[in-house]
Amino acid sequence: MMDKGIEHLISARKLLKESLEKSRALGSSLEKVGPRLDEINQRLPSMEVAIRPIRAESEALSSVGGHINRAVVPAAAVLKVFDAIHGLEKSLSEPQSNLPGYLSVLKRLEEALRFLGENCGMAIQWLGDIVQYLEDHKVADARFISELKKALKNIRELETAEEKGHLDGGLLDVALDRLESELQRLLTEYSIPLPMSSPALPGEQASIAPSPLPVAVIQKLHAILGRLAVNDRLEKCISIYVEVRSSNVRASLRALNLDYLEISVSEFNNVASIEGYIAQWGKHLEFAMKHLFEAEYKLCHDVFDRMGPDVSKSCFPKIAAQAGILAFLQFGRTVTESKKDPIKLLKLLDIFASLNKLRLDFNRLFGGAACAEIQNMTRDLIKRVIEGSCEIFWELLVQVELQRQTPPPADCSIPRVVTFITDYCNKLLGDEYKPILTQVLVIQRSWKHESFQEQTLITELLNLVKAIELNLEAWSKGYEDEVPSYVFLMNNHSHLYKYLKGTKLGGIVGEPWLSEHDQYKEYYSAIFLRESWGKLPTHLSREGLILFSGGHATARNLVKERLKAFNEAFDDMYAKQSKWVIPDKDLRERTCQAIVQAIVPVYRSYMQNYGPLVEQDPSTSKYAKYTAQSLEKMLLSLFLPKLPKQVSFQVKQASGKFSNGAADQYQTPPTIK
């Protein structure tokens, strides 16, 4: 019995020991499992949300399956296209290397984006419907539905019009930017300034420059513009094109040295100071129109013709304006704003002639509505030129008459207004200016609804000549002594005859009028000689010298007195007339020779006969002051023109003042710049 009891105790002890070891092992395992349970406990809510729809009744799950499939299938198709879009990114490298391939990939990208744009909204709507279904039928709990709604809201924001560009991650914008860069590269690379070393010579027909871009390049531009236009980037293309092409034209024009176009009214005193620029202006404007703007006009049409006629017509004026056409027109306006001067009339007519010559080109190139600024500036310039020309022309007679009140020239020469008006009238009657002036006067009269006859122009010019004649008569009476008035009238009648004979104006005034002035010249030449130098030989009288030939002392005294009187009269006359001028060389030489013939032979004979009486006198140099040779040399040096002064006969200004060149020195031969 006792042995069995011990066995039971040993067995119980062993069992307890094993139970204790198992408890220890279980405790150790529980310690390890504890953190995992905590983690599971934390994930239970989200797992519960994820699993709960699955816990729904089988009948509800079976009915929602069809709704889910209808929403997921189109959404999956959209995602598939989206993945395909990003697959195209590797194919969009650089358009320069393979433009056709680049455009082809770009077109596929546009089509894919169009699909996304058309289907994203539908897919989102279907997804929204199924979420609403899940919520209405309580297939899922509120937390799950809330997360779905938040995701759908983000998708809708991306799908809105402002954010559609993000559907492709901005890939299309990058691709189009590269295409714009290629457009600019092609234009820049092939836009080469035209050589300007030898502009067309006057009278030479300027050839129209060929299209400055190769046909192959234009074809590439067409392809690029087509893709950019359908993506609403045409305005940017036009901006790039205008910038490059206008810069190219400016580079071509820089070779012509057009700095003078920037001259302001305050930077020159009168038109004469810039008249050389006015001549250049006409040539440069014609060259720019025929060679540069004509080519740009044609190129705009070639490049943008597929975009519609309005595009090229709006593009070209921007190029012309930025390239410098407005500067040409502004220079003409500056000339019209300068001081009124008869010379300015000729320059205004030059400007009108240049614009009129290019009238058809202006109308064709700048005739569109987009050229309003250029049209307005051109019309304003033409109006100013016509009104300014007519104003100066009709005021000429008044200005000539006003000069009558001024004193005559002290040197007896030809007043500037005389030389100016005679030459000026011939210019206005010449083949270069008469048609232009007539056209300008006709236009100006038409604005007033009045007619203009060509004879009116002739009559007005004849009135100028008559006014000059009256001025000469008035000026001749302005000398205190009559002798200088004779030289003055001789000079001016000679000028009217010599410089009008054989001219347009001479033909109008007629041969009798010219002959009359030639006769006046001869008359005043003779009377001048008679009333001045012709009186000098009377001082060398021989009276009394024969009777007292035996008395050397008495004869010597008489000779001394007469030589002294001669010398004093000669010196006084020579001093006065050394300040006088005879501009015409032939008339001057004839006059000097006539004076020499009137004085020198008489003086030579007198000195040969009576010079010995004073040669032995200690003061002989006081009486025998001149030799016949020295007298002749002095007389032949009379009336030489002095260095010319820079003068200008100007029209009366608004201040009431006007410049008078009547007393200024005249430079022969007479010319007008």
XYZ file of C-alpha atoms in Angstrom:
673
model
C 0.000 0.000 0.000
C 2.754 2.341 0.985
C 4.658 1.639 -2.194
C 1.626 2.585 -4.292
C 1.216 5.823 -2.390
C 4.835 6.793 -3.083
C 4.404 6.072 -6.750
C 1.346 8.332 -6.825
C 3.315 11.149 -5.188
C 6.191 10.784 -7.578
C 3.748 10.823 -10.504
C 1.957 13.895 -9.152
C 5.285 15.626 -8.566
C 6.325 14.948 -12.159
C 3.000 16.196 -13.494
C 3.280 19.376 -11.440
C 6.801 19.885 -12.635
C 5.750 19.472 -16.287
C 2.781 21.799 -15.735
C 5.095 24.402 -14.222
C 7.481 24.180 -17.181
C 4.546 24.491 -19.604
C 3.269 27.511 -17.648
C 6.674 29.094 -17.853
C 6.870 28.412 -21.602
C 3.350 29.771 -22.113
C 4.226 32.889 -20.113
C 7.307 33.401 -22.239
C 5.225 32.972 -25.420
C 2.608 35.390 -24.130
C 5.318 37.965 -23.515
C 6.393 37.629 -27.154
C 2.846 37.680 -28.553
C 1.821 40.767 -26.572
C 3.327 43.427 -28.969
C 1.840 41.649 -31.976
C -1.548 41.727 -30.317
C -1.158 45.424 -29.709
C -0.304 45.925 -33.411
C -3.291 43.843 -34.450
C -5.445 45.809 -32.091
C -4.308 49.056 -33.728
C -5.022 47.732 -37.256
C -8.371 46.291 -36.364
C -10.380 49.476 -37.130
C -9.012 49.845 -40.689
C -9.207 46.090 -41.235
C -12.711 46.207 -39.969
C -13.528 48.951 -42.541
C -11.866 46.977 -45.328
C -13.481 43.714 -44.350
C -16.879 45.017 -43.373
C -18.173 45.331 -47.071
C -17.228 41.678 -47.418
C -19.290 40.972 -44.372
C -22.319 42.329 -46.088
C -25.193 40.054 -46.893
C -24.495 37.868 -49.917
C -27.606 39.202 -51.631
C -26.344 42.806 -51.299
C -22.898 41.833 -52.504
C -24.271 40.066 -55.557
C -26.405 43.089 -56.553
C -23.533 45.616 -56.165
C -21.153 43.609 -58.353
C -22.653 44.789 -61.618
C -22.504 48.422 -60.519
C -18.847 48.086 -59.595
C -17.953 46.471 -62.935
C -19.639 49.275 -64.945
C -17.606 51.899 -63.075
C -14.270 50.097 -62.886
C -14.017 49.032 -66.550
C -14.034 52.606 -68.069
C -11.845 53.837 -65.215
C -9.363 51.072 -66.014
C -9.440 52.116 -69.713
C -8.638 55.708 -68.728
C -5.741 54.531 -66.600
C -4.472 52.443 -69.465
C -4.469 55.479 -71.782
C -2.798 57.541 -69.097
C -0.015 54.953 -68.840
C 0.298 55.026 -72.648
C 0.713 58.818 -72.577
C 3.715 58.582 -70.337
C 5.058 55.849 -72.557
C 5.211 58.465 -75.367
C 7.533 60.676 -73.349
C 10.603 58.702 -74.461
C 9.658 59.266 -78.123
C 9.507 63.072 -77.701
C 13.208 63.913 -77.826
C 14.089 66.976 -79.953
C 12.136 68.110 -83.040
C 15.324 69.277 -84.791
C 16.576 65.714 -85.320
C 13.341 64.281 -86.707
C 10.578 66.846 -87.090
C 8.045 64.554 -88.889
C 8.458 61.833 -86.248
C 8.198 64.392 -83.456
C 4.998 65.820 -84.917
C 3.563 62.325 -85.353
C 4.166 61.448 -81.696
C 2.841 64.826 -80.661
C -0.345 64.191 -82.616
C -0.791 60.828 -80.857
C -0.260 62.574 -77.541
C -2.950 65.109 -78.417
C -5.367 62.312 -79.375
C -4.688 60.477 -76.101
C -5.238 63.634 -74.116
C -8.415 64.288 -76.046
C -9.605 60.771 -75.075
C -8.763 61.487 -71.447
C -10.547 64.796 -71.609
C -13.642 63.218 -73.103
C -13.758 60.116 -70.851
C -12.351 61.156 -67.506
C -15.522 62.973 -66.596
C -17.674 59.986 -67.481
C -15.492 57.570 -65.522
C -15.462 59.859 -62.520
C -19.242 60.196 -62.709
C -19.680 56.421 -62.764
C -17.295 55.993 -59.835
C -19.228 58.642 -57.979
C -22.469 56.799 -58.679
C -21.162 53.504 -57.266
C -19.853 55.254 -54.147
C -23.258 56.813 -53.697
C -24.842 53.353 -54.170
C -22.558 51.843 -51.540
C -23.464 54.616 -49.138
C -27.211 54.426 -49.816
C -27.344 50.629 -49.366
C -24.972 50.616 -46.408
C -22.780 48.041 -48.040
C -19.757 49.795 -46.513
C -19.353 51.850 -43.394
C -19.109 55.670 -43.300
C -15.336 55.779 -42.881
C -14.761 53.753 -46.024
C -17.221 55.896 -47.976
C -15.514 59.088 -46.718
C -12.132 57.959 -48.019
C -13.630 57.141 -51.406
C -15.284 60.560 -51.633
C -12.019 62.327 -50.798
C -10.204 60.461 -53.555
C -12.960 61.306 -56.065
C -12.777 64.989 -55.109
C -9.039 65.096 -55.887
C -9.641 63.454 -59.250
C -12.397 65.944 -60.122
C -10.069 68.866 -59.338
C -7.486 67.508 -61.746
C -10.150 67.090 -64.381
C -11.387 70.704 -64.249
C -10.578 73.020 -67.172
C -7.865 74.857 -65.253
C -6.058 71.652 -64.339
C -6.499 69.486 -67.433
C -2.886 70.149 -68.380
C -1.890 68.049 -65.398
C -3.601 64.964 -66.778
C -0.381 64.250 -68.662
C 1.896 65.655 -65.999
C 2.653 68.721 -68.200
C 4.112 66.571 -70.986
C 2.164 68.326 -73.772
C 3.263 71.789 -72.625
C 6.896 70.701 -72.653
C 6.496 69.193 -76.117
C 4.866 72.370 -77.460
C 7.560 74.538 -75.860
C 10.182 72.519 -77.717
C 8.251 73.015 -80.931
C 8.185 76.777 -80.364
C 11.932 76.692 -79.796
C 12.362 74.819 -83.080
C 10.250 77.454 -84.833
C 12.490 80.193 -83.460
C 15.643 78.253 -84.328
C 14.602 77.745 -87.949
C 13.640 81.400 -88.371
C 16.819 82.671 -86.730
C 19.127 80.310 -88.608
C 17.724 81.149 -92.032
C 16.976 84.865 -91.478
C 20.117 86.412 -92.949
C 20.296 90.226 -93.425
C 20.413 91.239 -97.074
C 23.679 92.856 -98.256
C 23.271 96.622 -98.491
C 26.604 97.665 -99.974
C 25.183 98.947 -103.265
C 21.670 100.378 -103.140
C 19.890 101.013 -106.396
C 21.256 104.039 -108.214
C 18.995 107.011 -108.961
C 16.780 106.193 -111.891
C 17.588 102.490 -111.701
C 14.675 100.109 -111.205
C 15.147 98.312 -107.915
C 14.557 94.586 -108.202
C 12.273 92.839 -105.732
C 14.210 90.531 -103.449
C 13.316 86.809 -103.570
C 11.814 85.030 -100.589
C 14.585 84.985 -97.967
C 13.636 81.513 -96.639
C 14.137 78.233 -98.542
C 11.025 76.333 -99.590
C 11.972 73.361 -97.409
C 12.177 75.605 -94.352
C 8.786 77.152 -95.137
C 7.307 73.661 -95.347
C 8.702 72.863 -91.899
C 7.253 76.096 -90.583
C 3.856 75.115 -91.993
C 3.978 71.802 -90.139
C 5.066 73.427 -86.869
C 2.489 76.215 -87.108
C -0.250 73.689 -87.796
C 0.406 71.788 -84.581
C 0.922 74.912 -82.470
C -2.194 76.585 -83.863
C -4.497 73.704 -82.889
C -3.072 74.022 -79.385
C -3.965 77.737 -79.133
C -0.383 78.904 -79.546
C -0.725 80.828 -82.823
C -0.331 84.239 -81.154
C 2.929 83.109 -79.565
C 4.103 81.881 -82.988
C 3.292 85.266 -84.519
C 5.176 86.993 -81.718
C 8.260 84.828 -82.346
C 8.037 85.351 -86.107
C 7.669 89.136 -85.802
C 10.570 89.396 -83.380
C 12.979 87.398 -85.557
C 11.992 88.869 -88.935
C 11.836 92.492 -87.765
C 15.251 92.069 -86.167
C 16.521 90.738 -89.479
C 15.182 93.756 -91.398
C 16.679 96.146 -88.841
C 20.043 94.451 -89.280
C 19.767 94.969 -93.039
C 18.878 98.637 -92.618
C 21.707 99.304 -90.156
C 24.164 98.957 -93.021
C 22.555 102.027 -94.629
C 23.517 104.235 -91.652
C 20.039 105.579 -90.888
C 20.981 107.483 -87.728
C 19.730 110.661 -89.382
C 16.163 109.366 -89.030
C 16.391 110.135 -85.312
C 17.204 113.841 -85.842
C 14.794 116.102 -83.979
C 13.582 119.558 -85.007
C 15.784 121.163 -82.366
C 18.906 119.510 -83.765
C 19.072 121.505 -86.990
C 18.657 125.198 -87.749
C 17.048 124.969 -91.166
C 16.270 122.502 -93.907
C 19.511 123.310 -95.730
C 21.476 121.727 -92.889
C 19.848 118.332 -93.487
C 18.955 118.508 -97.173
C 21.551 115.834 -97.931
C 19.712 113.535 -95.554
C 16.427 114.280 -97.321
C 17.910 113.058 -100.611
C 19.162 109.919 -98.852
C 15.787 109.468 -97.191
C 14.006 109.105 -100.525
C 16.505 106.540 -101.823
C 16.579 104.579 -98.576
C 12.780 104.521 -98.284
C 12.425 103.227 -101.828
C 15.110 100.620 -101.219
C 13.445 99.463 -97.999
C 10.025 99.248 -99.652
C 11.188 97.464 -102.821
C 13.740 95.108 -101.298
C 12.849 94.541 -97.659
C 9.201 95.200 -96.898
C 8.095 93.735 -100.222
C 9.984 90.535 -99.420
C 8.607 90.424 -95.862
C 5.069 90.929 -97.143
C 5.449 87.998 -99.547
C 7.102 85.815 -96.897
C 4.315 86.503 -94.386
C 1.833 85.287 -96.965
C 3.915 82.202 -97.766
C 4.345 81.236 -94.115
C 0.872 82.027 -92.762
C -1.340 81.466 -95.819
C -2.739 78.241 -94.316
C -3.677 80.114 -91.168
C -5.983 82.437 -93.106
C -5.400 85.784 -94.866
C -6.060 87.820 -91.742
C -3.072 86.282 -89.974
C -0.475 87.343 -92.551
C -2.129 90.756 -92.919
C -1.879 91.338 -89.182
C 1.647 89.940 -88.922
C 3.348 92.030 -91.619
C 2.435 95.483 -90.209
C 4.026 94.526 -86.891
C 7.253 93.589 -88.683
C 7.256 96.805 -90.708
C 6.575 98.941 -87.644
C 9.269 97.305 -85.516
C 11.749 97.256 -88.405
C 11.646 101.027 -88.966
C 8.912 102.200 -91.363
C 7.569 104.501 -88.638
C 11.021 106.097 -88.266
C 11.009 106.926 -91.989
C 7.612 108.599 -91.669
C 8.621 110.429 -88.496
C 11.675 111.909 -90.235
C 9.420 113.338 -92.946
C 7.206 114.825 -90.247
C 10.247 116.380 -88.594
C 11.120 118.141 -91.857
C 7.591 119.546 -92.085
C 7.928 120.938 -88.546
C 11.151 122.835 -89.284
C 11.255 126.577 -89.950
C 9.612 127.867 -93.095
C 12.147 128.590 -95.817
C 11.830 128.655 -99.623
C 14.454 125.910 -99.750
C 12.113 123.884 -97.609
C 9.527 124.000 -100.414
C 11.897 122.083 -102.695
C 12.628 119.564 -99.961
C 8.940 119.083 -99.235
C 8.357 118.494 -102.926
C 11.175 115.916 -102.847
C 9.429 114.141 -99.975
C 6.089 114.263 -101.793
C 7.704 112.888 -104.963
C 9.212 109.966 -103.025
C 5.910 109.135 -101.328
C 3.961 109.551 -104.558
C 6.376 107.247 -106.370
C 5.747 104.580 -103.734
C 2.010 105.266 -103.441
C 0.926 101.972 -105.033
C 3.402 100.037 -102.902
C 2.130 101.710 -99.720
C -1.487 101.014 -100.635
C -0.765 97.367 -101.403
C 1.527 96.576 -98.476
C -0.176 98.717 -95.837
C -3.765 98.750 -97.069
C -5.241 96.416 -94.475
C -7.078 97.316 -91.299
C -4.113 96.101 -89.226
C -1.963 98.877 -90.745
C -4.049 101.689 -89.269
C -1.094 103.331 -87.491
C 1.082 103.325 -90.605
C -1.823 104.573 -92.729
C -2.573 107.412 -90.321
C 1.070 108.504 -90.135
C 1.403 108.380 -93.928
C -1.775 110.395 -94.502
C -0.715 112.920 -91.879
C 2.720 113.273 -93.480
C 1.274 113.791 -96.962
C -1.186 116.363 -95.599
C 1.594 118.239 -93.831
C 3.811 118.155 -96.926
C 1.066 119.497 -99.191
C -0.100 122.199 -96.807
C 3.468 123.241 -95.966
C 4.454 123.415 -99.648
C 1.432 125.506 -100.596
C 1.860 127.828 -97.639
C 5.463 128.609 -98.582
C 4.654 128.972 -102.287
C 1.788 131.426 -101.814
C 3.804 133.487 -99.317
C 6.822 133.932 -101.592
C 5.473 137.092 -103.263
C 4.747 138.723 -99.902
C 8.227 137.892 -98.656
C 9.876 139.343 -101.766
C 7.854 142.531 -101.368
C 8.834 142.789 -97.698
C 12.497 142.718 -98.724
C 11.915 145.997 -100.550
C 12.071 147.824 -97.232
C 15.620 146.659 -96.508
C 18.736 148.668 -97.485
C 20.614 147.777 -100.687
C 23.891 145.848 -100.495
C 26.787 148.113 -99.558
C 29.072 146.411 -102.078
C 26.652 147.068 -104.967
C 26.380 143.342 -105.637
C 23.293 141.269 -106.352
C 20.947 140.829 -103.378
C 20.552 137.247 -102.317
C 16.815 137.393 -102.907
C 17.405 138.265 -106.598
C 19.756 135.374 -107.283
C 17.633 133.082 -105.195
C 14.286 133.892 -106.786
C 15.539 133.724 -110.381
C 17.197 130.375 -109.886
C 14.332 129.223 -107.650
C 11.708 129.996 -110.285
C 13.710 128.081 -112.875
C 13.800 125.084 -110.572
C 10.054 125.261 -109.989
C 9.509 125.461 -113.748
C 11.898 122.581 -114.463
C 10.850 119.077 -115.401
C 11.779 117.807 -111.937
C 9.610 120.115 -109.815
C 6.902 121.645 -112.007
C 4.768 118.451 -112.318
C 5.108 117.804 -108.582
C 4.312 121.387 -107.567
C 1.344 121.437 -109.934
C 0.041 118.176 -108.474
C 0.467 119.492 -104.923
C -1.362 122.734 -105.743
C -4.163 120.826 -107.479
C -4.622 118.548 -104.448
C -4.605 121.461 -102.028
C -7.209 123.346 -104.085
C -9.345 120.213 -104.371
C -9.491 120.008 -100.574
C -11.109 123.434 -100.715
C -13.349 122.336 -103.590
C -11.574 124.770 -105.898
C -10.002 124.237 -109.321
C -6.400 125.032 -110.223
C -5.126 126.008 -113.673
C -1.504 125.584 -114.708
C -1.459 129.209 -115.882
C -1.969 130.223 -112.258
C 1.461 128.803 -111.457
C 3.054 130.733 -114.359
C 1.326 133.954 -113.333
C 2.518 133.620 -109.755
C 6.132 133.136 -110.844
C 5.929 136.118 -113.200
C 4.631 138.179 -110.296
C 7.770 137.221 -108.376
C 9.944 138.523 -111.232
C 7.973 141.773 -111.383
C 8.365 142.161 -107.634
C 12.129 141.732 -108.049
C 12.178 144.529 -110.647
C 10.325 146.845 -108.287
C 12.728 145.909 -105.499
C 15.719 146.825 -107.681
C 14.251 150.213 -108.420
C 13.605 150.854 -104.720
C 17.037 149.601 -103.641
C 18.849 151.751 -106.240
C 17.394 154.823 -104.543
C 18.788 153.757 -101.196
C 22.374 154.839 -101.979
C 23.518 158.269 -100.829
C 25.593 158.659 -103.989
C 24.382 157.900 -107.501
C 27.603 156.205 -108.652
C 27.200 153.010 -106.546
C 23.574 152.818 -107.672
C 24.828 152.612 -111.282
C 27.074 149.655 -110.416
C 24.224 148.040 -108.484
C 21.797 148.394 -111.410
C 24.439 147.261 -113.905
C 25.063 144.108 -111.855
C 21.415 143.221 -111.435
C 20.262 143.939 -114.973
C 23.213 141.861 -116.197
C 22.168 139.013 -113.923
C 18.540 139.095 -115.048
C 19.627 138.965 -118.682
C 22.469 136.481 -118.488
C 21.052 133.995 -115.993
C 17.524 133.933 -117.398
C 18.379 133.781 -121.100
C 17.871 130.253 -122.387
C 16.091 129.115 -119.217
C 12.503 128.095 -118.526
C 11.815 131.399 -116.809
C 13.542 133.309 -119.590
C 11.261 131.683 -122.111
C 8.227 132.814 -120.122
C 9.296 136.447 -119.669
C 10.185 136.629 -123.369
C 13.068 137.879 -125.480
C 11.978 141.567 -125.493
C 12.068 141.578 -121.701
C 15.548 140.028 -121.676
C 16.862 142.455 -124.331
C 15.555 145.362 -122.312
C 17.602 144.314 -119.304
C 20.668 143.792 -121.487
C 20.278 147.338 -122.724
C 19.879 148.611 -119.180
C 23.115 146.863 -118.286
C 24.968 148.636 -121.079
C 23.376 151.946 -120.184
C 24.338 151.834 -116.520
C 27.804 150.577 -117.401
C 28.376 153.606 -119.610
C 26.919 156.106 -117.182
C 28.959 154.617 -114.329
C 32.162 155.051 -116.295
C 31.249 158.571 -117.301
C 30.228 159.750 -113.827
C 33.168 158.224 -111.956
C 36.415 157.278 -113.672
C 35.588 159.335 -116.719
C 36.043 162.511 -114.662
C 39.515 161.590 -113.432
C 41.527 162.552 -116.576
C 40.336 166.153 -116.203
C 42.843 166.474 -113.351
C 45.659 165.905 -115.869
C 44.951 168.990 -117.902
C 47.808 170.365 -120.057
C 46.401 173.831 -120.069
C 49.037 176.462 -119.329
C 51.945 174.091 -119.551
C 52.787 175.009 -123.162
C 52.688 178.757 -122.501
C 55.091 178.427 -119.667
C 57.276 175.821 -121.233
C 60.229 178.110 -120.788
C 59.626 178.493 -117.093
C 60.436 175.150 -115.564
C 59.606 176.250 -112.039
C 56.120 177.425 -112.925
C 55.434 174.368 -115.078
C 56.759 172.101 -112.338
C 54.372 173.607 -109.810
C 51.406 173.173 -112.146
C 52.319 169.528 -112.788
C 52.699 168.941 -109.048
C 49.300 170.423 -108.300
C 47.585 168.463 -111.035
C 49.266 165.170 -110.141
C 48.406 165.769 -106.487
C 44.770 166.357 -107.375
C 44.768 163.293 -109.622
C 46.315 161.121 -106.927
C 43.844 162.274 -104.284
C 40.862 161.715 -106.566
C 42.211 158.334 -107.670
C 42.928 157.169 -104.123
C 39.520 158.254 -102.911
C 37.714 156.600 -105.815
C 39.810 153.445 -105.614
C 39.278 153.137 -101.873
C 35.502 153.353 -102.294
C 35.213 151.088 -105.300
C 37.581 148.469 -103.864
C 34.660 147.609 -101.600
C 32.290 147.119 -104.512
C 31.735 143.848 -106.297
C 30.855 142.806 -109.838
C 30.064 139.081 -109.498
C 29.934 138.269 -113.205
C 33.460 137.675 -114.463
C 32.859 138.858 -118.032
C 31.151 142.050 -116.914
C 33.866 142.680 -114.336
C 36.683 142.283 -116.866
C 34.909 144.481 -119.412
C 34.311 147.179 -116.811
C 37.899 147.101 -115.561
C 39.237 147.256 -119.116
C 36.991 150.232 -119.865
C 38.317 152.024 -116.763
C 41.906 151.193 -117.754
C 41.332 152.565 -121.258
C 39.822 155.722 -119.823
C 42.670 156.367 -117.338
C 45.961 154.656 -118.145
C 46.673 155.992 -121.696
C 45.999 159.559 -120.542
C 48.161 159.094 -117.438
C 50.975 157.421 -119.411
C 51.051 160.250 -121.983
C 50.950 162.890 -119.267
C 53.819 161.340 -117.354
C 55.878 160.867 -120.483
C 55.532 164.579 -121.288
C 55.581 166.148 -117.836
C 56.932 163.520 -115.540
C 60.541 164.699 -115.965
C 59.559 168.044 -114.402
C 58.950 166.375 -111.049
C 61.348 163.446 -111.258
C 64.297 165.564 -110.053
C 62.300 166.963 -107.166
C 63.215 165.576 -103.732
C 59.527 164.857 -103.098
C 58.964 163.254 -106.478
C 57.358 160.121 -104.925
C 54.662 162.344 -103.498
C 53.550 163.443 -106.962
C 54.732 160.688 -109.292
C 53.069 158.226 -106.969
C 52.043 155.681 -109.612
C 53.415 154.315 -112.803
C 51.120 153.509 -115.689
C 51.738 149.808 -115.030
C 50.873 150.062 -111.329
C 47.695 151.970 -112.120
C 46.640 149.333 -114.628
C 47.332 146.524 -112.172
C 45.304 148.233 -109.448
C 42.381 148.961 -111.745
C 42.261 145.388 -113.029
C 41.996 144.124 -109.440
C 38.795 146.051 -108.747
C 35.353 144.535 -108.055
C 36.587 141.037 -107.179
C 34.062 138.985 -105.132
C 34.860 138.512 -101.491
C 34.580 135.228 -99.668
C 30.920 134.196 -99.671
C 28.821 134.294 -96.527
C 26.403 131.569 -95.590
C 23.023 133.218 -95.963
C 19.467 132.096 -96.357
C 16.409 133.909 -97.582
C 13.751 132.734 -95.167
C 10.016 133.079 -95.092
C 8.576 135.274 -92.367
C 8.147 133.378 -89.117
C 5.260 133.395 -86.669
C 7.230 135.850 -84.526
C 6.988 138.432 -87.292
C 10.729 138.349 -88.008
C 12.278 137.249 -91.251
C 15.842 136.979 -92.449
C 16.955 139.295 -95.232
C 19.771 138.360 -97.532
C 19.505 141.499 -99.657
C 22.761 142.967 -98.425
C 24.646 139.701 -98.162
C 27.432 138.704 -100.493
C 26.401 136.492 -103.370
C 28.494 133.559 -104.462
C 28.732 133.037 -108.202
C 27.423 131.170 -110.008
C 23.948 131.442 -108.497
C 22.674 128.183 -107.084
C 20.090 126.955 -104.646
C 20.786 123.985 -102.531
